[in-house]
Amino acid sequence: MTTDVVEIFTDGACRGNPGPGGWGALLRWRGHERELSGAEAQTTNNRMELTAAIRALEALKRPSAVVLITDSEYLQRGVTEWLPRWKARGWRTASRQPVKNQDLWRRLDELLARHRVEWRWVRGHSGHAGNERADALARRAIDEMLGRPPAAGEEG
């Protein structure tokens, strides 16, 4: 990885789907790291996955080359396969239904026009250090929002 590339790990978590949700992102650039996270009281896992990527890209101060690593097939496939078709069909799916989470997909699309992003998928909960940190940030954000200590054994 060259030093001019920003490496971003993102993850979203939900306790119930829908339910309380959190997102986390770890940004690495030239030996520096920055952690970002947040939570919403009533959301879905897919919305949190999208939000993590959006907030991470929004945090970049200038147009950048990015490698974004996610364990979300919804996010990765959405960007690399579905997004161009949704736009061509006026933000409708192949079955002519409105695209779910369209507000977030549109915002992500705007950010992708600013940055050069390479998307990489990793299997979640498989010991990948960057992904595990993003997951922990997402889960901690939920706990903080709910005002409770981290829940042992709850899946993100």
Short mmCIF file of C-alpha atoms in Angstrom, two decimals:
data_model
loop_
_atom_site.label_atom_id
_atom_site.label_comp_id
_atom_site.label_asym_id
_atom_site.label_seq_id
_atom_site.Cartn_x
_atom_site.Cartn_y
_atom_site.Cartn_z
CA MET A 1 0.00 0.00 0.00
CA THR A 2 1.53 3.35 -1.01
CA THR A 3 1.53 6.16 1.50
CA ASP A 4 -0.70 8.29 -0.75
CA VAL A 5 -3.61 5.86 -0.41
CA VAL A 6 -6.07 6.19 2.45
CA GLU A 7 -7.05 2.80 3.83
CA ILE A 8 -10.56 2.74 5.34
CA PHE A 9 -12.23 -0.10 7.24
CA THR A 10 -15.97 0.26 7.83
CA ASP A 11 -18.68 -1.69 9.60
CA GLY A 12 -22.26 -1.32 10.73
CA ALA A 13 -24.10 -3.11 13.52
CA CYS A 14 -27.67 -3.37 14.69
CA ARG A 15 -29.34 -4.85 17.78
CA GLY A 16 -32.47 -6.01 16.11
CA ASN A 17 -33.02 -5.19 12.45
CA PRO A 18 -34.52 -2.63 12.68
CA GLY A 19 -33.35 -1.52 16.08
CA PRO A 20 -30.60 0.51 17.73
CA GLY A 21 -27.67 0.66 15.34
CA GLY A 22 -24.11 1.87 15.17
CA TRP A 23 -21.41 2.42 12.61
CA GLY A 24 -17.64 2.49 12.85
CA ALA A 25 -14.76 3.44 10.59
CA LEU A 26 -11.00 3.23 10.90
CA LEU A 27 -8.98 5.48 8.58
CA ARG A 28 -5.24 4.95 8.01
CA TRP A 29 -2.94 7.28 6.11
CA ARG A 30 0.82 7.73 6.26
CA GLY A 31 1.11 5.94 9.58
CA HIS A 32 -1.73 7.86 11.22
CA GLU A 33 -5.04 6.39 12.33
CA ARG A 34 -8.39 8.01 13.00
CA GLU A 35 -11.46 6.30 14.45
CA LEU A 36 -15.00 7.46 13.72
CA SER A 37 -18.30 6.12 15.04
CA GLY A 38 -21.90 6.99 15.69
CA ALA A 39 -25.29 5.51 16.45
CA GLU A 40 -29.00 5.86 15.71
CA ALA A 41 -31.89 4.78 17.91
CA GLN A 42 -33.96 3.11 15.17
CA THR A 43 -32.26 1.94 12.00
CA THR A 44 -31.15 -1.10 10.01
CA ASN A 45 -27.84 -2.85 9.57
CA ASN A 46 -27.69 -1.86 5.89
CA ARG A 47 -28.22 1.82 6.74
CA MET A 48 -25.38 1.63 9.26
CA GLU A 49 -23.06 -0.04 6.71
CA LEU A 50 -23.76 2.78 4.25
CA THR A 51 -23.41 5.46 6.93
CA ALA A 52 -19.98 4.13 7.95
CA ALA A 53 -18.69 4.47 4.38
CA ILE A 54 -20.28 7.90 3.93
CA ARG A 55 -18.90 9.33 7.17
CA ALA A 56 -15.43 7.97 6.46
CA LEU A 57 -15.35 9.51 2.97
CA GLU A 58 -16.79 12.79 4.30
CA ALA A 59 -13.90 12.94 6.80
CA LEU A 60 -11.34 13.20 3.99
CA LYS A 61 -10.25 16.81 3.61
CA ARG A 62 -9.38 16.59 -0.10
CA PRO A 63 -9.98 14.27 -3.06
CA SER A 64 -8.13 11.06 -2.28
CA ALA A 65 -7.20 7.63 -3.53
CA VAL A 66 -8.93 5.21 -1.15
CA VAL A 67 -9.05 1.49 -0.52
CA LEU A 68 -12.28 0.87 1.39
CA ILE A 69 -12.55 -2.51 3.12
CA THR A 70 -15.99 -3.70 4.19
CA ASP A 71 -17.61 -6.94 5.29
CA SER A 72 -20.92 -5.81 3.78
CA GLU A 73 -21.77 -7.50 0.49
CA TYR A 74 -24.76 -5.11 0.29
CA LEU A 75 -22.41 -2.10 0.31
CA GLN A 76 -19.70 -3.58 -1.89
CA ARG A 77 -22.05 -5.05 -4.50
CA GLY A 78 -24.31 -2.00 -4.33
CA VAL A 79 -21.46 0.28 -5.36
CA THR A 80 -19.72 -1.98 -7.83
CA GLU A 81 -22.72 -3.66 -9.50
CA TRP A 82 -26.12 -2.12 -8.72
CA LEU A 83 -25.53 1.65 -8.45
CA PRO A 84 -24.95 2.34 -12.17
CA ARG A 85 -28.14 0.44 -13.09
CA TRP A 86 -30.20 2.16 -10.37
CA LYS A 87 -29.11 5.56 -11.67
CA ALA A 88 -29.86 4.59 -15.27
CA ARG A 89 -33.39 3.53 -14.20
CA GLY A 90 -34.09 6.72 -12.23
CA TRP A 91 -33.26 5.17 -8.82
CA ARG A 92 -35.50 2.16 -9.40
CA THR A 93 -34.67 -1.52 -9.03
CA ALA A 94 -35.02 -4.06 -11.85
CA SER A 95 -38.57 -4.71 -10.56
CA ARG A 96 -39.31 -0.96 -10.87
CA GLN A 97 -39.45 -0.44 -7.09
CA PRO A 98 -37.77 2.59 -5.49
CA VAL A 99 -34.24 1.78 -4.31
CA LYS A 100 -34.14 1.20 -0.55
CA ASN A 101 -31.91 3.59 1.41
CA GLN A 102 -31.88 5.87 -1.63
CA ASP A 103 -30.97 8.92 0.46
CA LEU A 104 -27.75 7.23 1.59
CA TRP A 105 -26.93 5.74 -1.81
CA ARG A 106 -27.28 9.19 -3.40
CA ARG A 107 -24.95 10.75 -0.81
CA LEU A 108 -22.42 7.96 -1.28
CA ASP A 109 -22.60 8.42 -5.05
CA GLU A 110 -21.80 12.14 -4.61
CA LEU A 111 -18.76 11.27 -2.51
CA LEU A 112 -17.57 8.67 -5.01
CA ALA A 113 -17.44 11.39 -7.65
CA ARG A 114 -14.90 13.21 -5.44
CA HIS A 115 -12.62 10.28 -4.53
CA ARG A 116 -11.04 7.37 -6.36
CA VAL A 117 -12.23 4.36 -4.34
CA GLU A 118 -11.22 0.73 -4.69
CA TRP A 119 -13.68 -1.56 -2.89
CA ARG A 120 -12.56 -4.71 -1.09
CA TRP A 121 -14.77 -7.21 0.69
CA VAL A 122 -13.61 -9.29 3.67
CA ARG A 123 -15.54 -11.94 5.58
CA GLY A 124 -16.94 -10.46 8.80
CA HIS A 125 -15.92 -11.81 12.20
CA SER A 126 -13.02 -13.70 10.63
CA GLY A 127 -10.16 -12.09 12.57
CA HIS A 128 -9.30 -9.34 10.05
CA ALA A 129 -7.82 -6.71 12.40
CA GLY A 130 -9.12 -3.57 10.64
CA ASN A 131 -12.59 -5.02 10.21
CA GLU A 132 -12.70 -6.18 13.84
CA ARG A 133 -11.81 -2.65 15.01
CA ALA A 134 -14.52 -1.09 12.86
CA ASP A 135 -17.00 -3.64 14.24
CA ALA A 136 -15.96 -2.86 17.82
CA LEU A 137 -16.41 0.88 17.17
CA ALA A 138 -19.92 0.28 15.80
CA ARG A 139 -20.95 -1.89 18.74
CA ARG A 140 -19.45 0.53 21.27
CA ALA A 141 -21.41 3.40 19.69
CA ILE A 142 -24.65 1.48 20.25
CA ASP A 143 -23.72 0.80 23.89
CA GLU A 144 -22.85 4.45 24.49
CA MET A 145 -26.11 5.62 22.93
CA LEU A 146 -28.06 3.17 25.09
CA GLY A 147 -26.09 4.23 28.18
CA ARG A 148 -24.94 0.76 29.09
CA PRO A 149 -21.68 -1.15 29.31
CA PRO A 150 -20.72 -3.23 26.27
CA ALA A 151 -22.90 -6.31 25.94
CA ALA A 152 -20.98 -9.58 26.05
CA GLY A 153 -21.70 -11.90 23.16
CA GLU A 154 -23.98 -9.59 21.17
CA GLU A 155 -23.36 -9.82 17.48
CA GLY A 156 -22.78 -6.74 15.37
#
